[in-house]
């Protein structure tokens, strides 16, 4: 199915088969749409945050899950990480250009849901 959604050309001319389990594009999508990946990207949409600020902004996430999610998003090039050589080290996270681009539709979805959801409505 060349030319279809399943088989797209990357910027460097790399072909991606997003329905194949080993596809790098699929791995990035899995990280972005994971339970916590969405919330990390939305939390970083407005400003850079330190680890503890991210943990406080995302209710219900454990330190372990936040660390794993951030590690994956950094490896995918969506989030940058800066370590300040202090004692203890201060680690700040922010969105890369790619992360902002990917986060825009997530933010739009988040805004749409929160604007349309009637107060007190639950699943």
GROMACS .gro file of C-alpha atoms in nm:
model
  123
    1UNK     CA    1   0.000   0.000   0.000
    2UNK     CA    2   0.262   0.250  -0.103
    3UNK     CA    3   0.152   0.612  -0.057
    4UNK     CA    4  -0.117   0.527   0.196
    5UNK     CA    5  -0.135   0.637   0.558
    6UNK     CA    6   0.041   0.314   0.654
    7UNK     CA    7   0.344   0.384   0.435
    8UNK     CA    8   0.467   0.743   0.456
    9UNK     CA    9   0.794   0.905   0.362
   10UNK     CA   10   0.995   1.067   0.638
   11UNK     CA   11   1.189   1.392   0.591
   12UNK     CA   12   1.510   1.205   0.517
   13UNK     CA   13   1.336   0.981   0.265
   14UNK     CA   14   1.281   0.701   0.515
   15UNK     CA   15   0.968   0.498   0.460
   16UNK     CA   16   0.756   0.426   0.769
   17UNK     CA   17   0.507   0.142   0.795
   18UNK     CA   18   0.312   0.265   1.098
   19UNK     CA   19   0.122  -0.061   1.134
   20UNK     CA   20   0.442  -0.261   1.179
   21UNK     CA   21   0.534  -0.320   1.545
   22UNK     CA   22   0.898  -0.218   1.490
   23UNK     CA   23   0.817   0.114   1.320
   24UNK     CA   24   0.996   0.406   1.494
   25UNK     CA   25   0.703   0.639   1.416
   26UNK     CA   26   0.468   0.396   1.587
   27UNK     CA   27   0.692   0.392   1.894
   28UNK     CA   28   0.679   0.773   1.915
   29UNK     CA   29   0.298   0.768   1.880
   30UNK     CA   30   0.280   0.505   2.154
   31UNK     CA   31   0.486   0.727   2.387
   32UNK     CA   32   0.286   1.041   2.305
   33UNK     CA   33  -0.050   0.872   2.354
   34UNK     CA   34   0.049   0.670   2.658
   35UNK     CA   35  -0.148   0.728   2.977
   36UNK     CA   36   0.107   0.981   3.104
   37UNK     CA   37   0.272   1.104   2.782
   38UNK     CA   38  -0.028   1.317   2.692
   39UNK     CA   39  -0.027   1.484   3.033
   40UNK     CA   40   0.346   1.555   3.025
   41UNK     CA   41   0.317   1.724   2.685
   42UNK     CA   42   0.014   1.927   2.795
   43UNK     CA   43   0.185   2.026   3.122
   44UNK     CA   44   0.491   2.152   2.935
   45UNK     CA   45   0.291   2.343   2.673
   46UNK     CA   46   0.319   2.679   2.846
   47UNK     CA   47   0.654   2.672   3.019
   48UNK     CA   48   0.955   2.468   3.121
   49UNK     CA   49   0.917   2.279   3.448
   50UNK     CA   50   1.140   2.103   3.694
   51UNK     CA   51   1.077   1.738   3.774
   52UNK     CA   52   0.896   1.809   4.101
   53UNK     CA   53   0.681   2.078   3.932
   54UNK     CA   54   0.577   1.827   3.667
   55UNK     CA   55   0.498   1.569   3.933
   56UNK     CA   56   0.283   1.823   4.119
   57UNK     CA   57   0.103   1.933   3.801
   58UNK     CA   58   0.008   1.579   3.697
   59UNK     CA   59  -0.205   1.438   3.977
   60UNK     CA   60  -0.180   1.061   4.022
   61UNK     CA   61   0.153   1.000   3.851
   62UNK     CA   62   0.426   0.828   4.049
   63UNK     CA   63   0.788   0.944   4.036
   64UNK     CA   64   0.880   0.618   3.863
   65UNK     CA   65   0.620   0.660   3.589
   66UNK     CA   66   0.707   1.025   3.538
   67UNK     CA   67   1.076   0.938   3.507
   68UNK     CA   68   1.001   0.659   3.256
   69UNK     CA   69   0.767   0.879   3.053
   70UNK     CA   70   1.013   1.167   3.044
   71UNK     CA   71   1.297   0.933   2.944
   72UNK     CA   72   1.095   0.803   2.648
   73UNK     CA   73   0.986   1.152   2.538
   74UNK     CA   74   1.345   1.282   2.561
   75UNK     CA   75   1.470   0.986   2.354
   76UNK     CA   76   1.197   1.056   2.096
   77UNK     CA   77   1.312   1.417   2.065
   78UNK     CA   78   0.985   1.564   2.196
   79UNK     CA   79   1.120   1.690   2.529
   80UNK     CA   80   1.459   1.835   2.622
   81UNK     CA   81   1.626   1.785   2.959
   82UNK     CA   82   1.872   2.019   3.128
   83UNK     CA   83   2.062   1.928   3.445
   84UNK     CA   84   2.201   2.210   3.659
   85UNK     CA   85   2.515   2.098   3.846
   86UNK     CA   86   2.392   2.185   4.193
   87UNK     CA   87   2.353   1.973   4.504
   88UNK     CA   88   2.107   1.814   4.463
   89UNK     CA   89   2.096   1.845   4.083
   90UNK     CA   90   1.806   2.049   3.947
   91UNK     CA   91   1.656   1.900   3.632
   92UNK     CA   92   1.439   2.112   3.403
   93UNK     CA   93   1.226   1.983   3.114
   94UNK     CA   94   1.072   2.162   2.817
   95UNK     CA   95   0.926   2.093   2.476
   96UNK     CA   96   1.144   2.081   2.167
   97UNK     CA   97   1.010   2.224   1.841
   98UNK     CA   98   0.895   1.873   1.749
   99UNK     CA   99   0.730   1.839   2.090
  100UNK     CA  100   0.544   2.168   2.044
  101UNK     CA  101   0.425   2.058   1.700
  102UNK     CA  102   0.305   1.723   1.832
  103UNK     CA  103   0.155   1.882   2.143
  104UNK     CA  104  -0.057   2.138   1.953
  105UNK     CA  105  -0.331   1.894   1.848
  106UNK     CA  106  -0.327   1.738   2.197
  107UNK     CA  107  -0.373   2.083   2.350
  108UNK     CA  108  -0.655   2.157   2.105
  109UNK     CA  109  -0.823   1.829   2.200
  110UNK     CA  110  -0.775   1.903   2.572
  111UNK     CA  111  -0.919   2.254   2.529
  112UNK     CA  112  -1.215   2.127   2.324
  113UNK     CA  113  -1.304   1.863   2.582
  114UNK     CA  114  -1.271   2.097   2.880
  115UNK     CA  115  -1.476   2.368   2.707
  116UNK     CA  116  -1.756   2.133   2.598
  117UNK     CA  117  -1.773   1.914   2.907
  118UNK     CA  118  -2.063   2.014   3.128
  119UNK     CA  119  -1.971   2.068   3.493
  120UNK     CA  120  -2.020   1.752   3.697
  121UNK     CA  121  -2.032   1.526   3.389
  122UNK     CA  122  -1.847   1.196   3.423
  123UNK     CA  123  -1.800   0.888   3.209
   0.00000   0.00000   0.00000
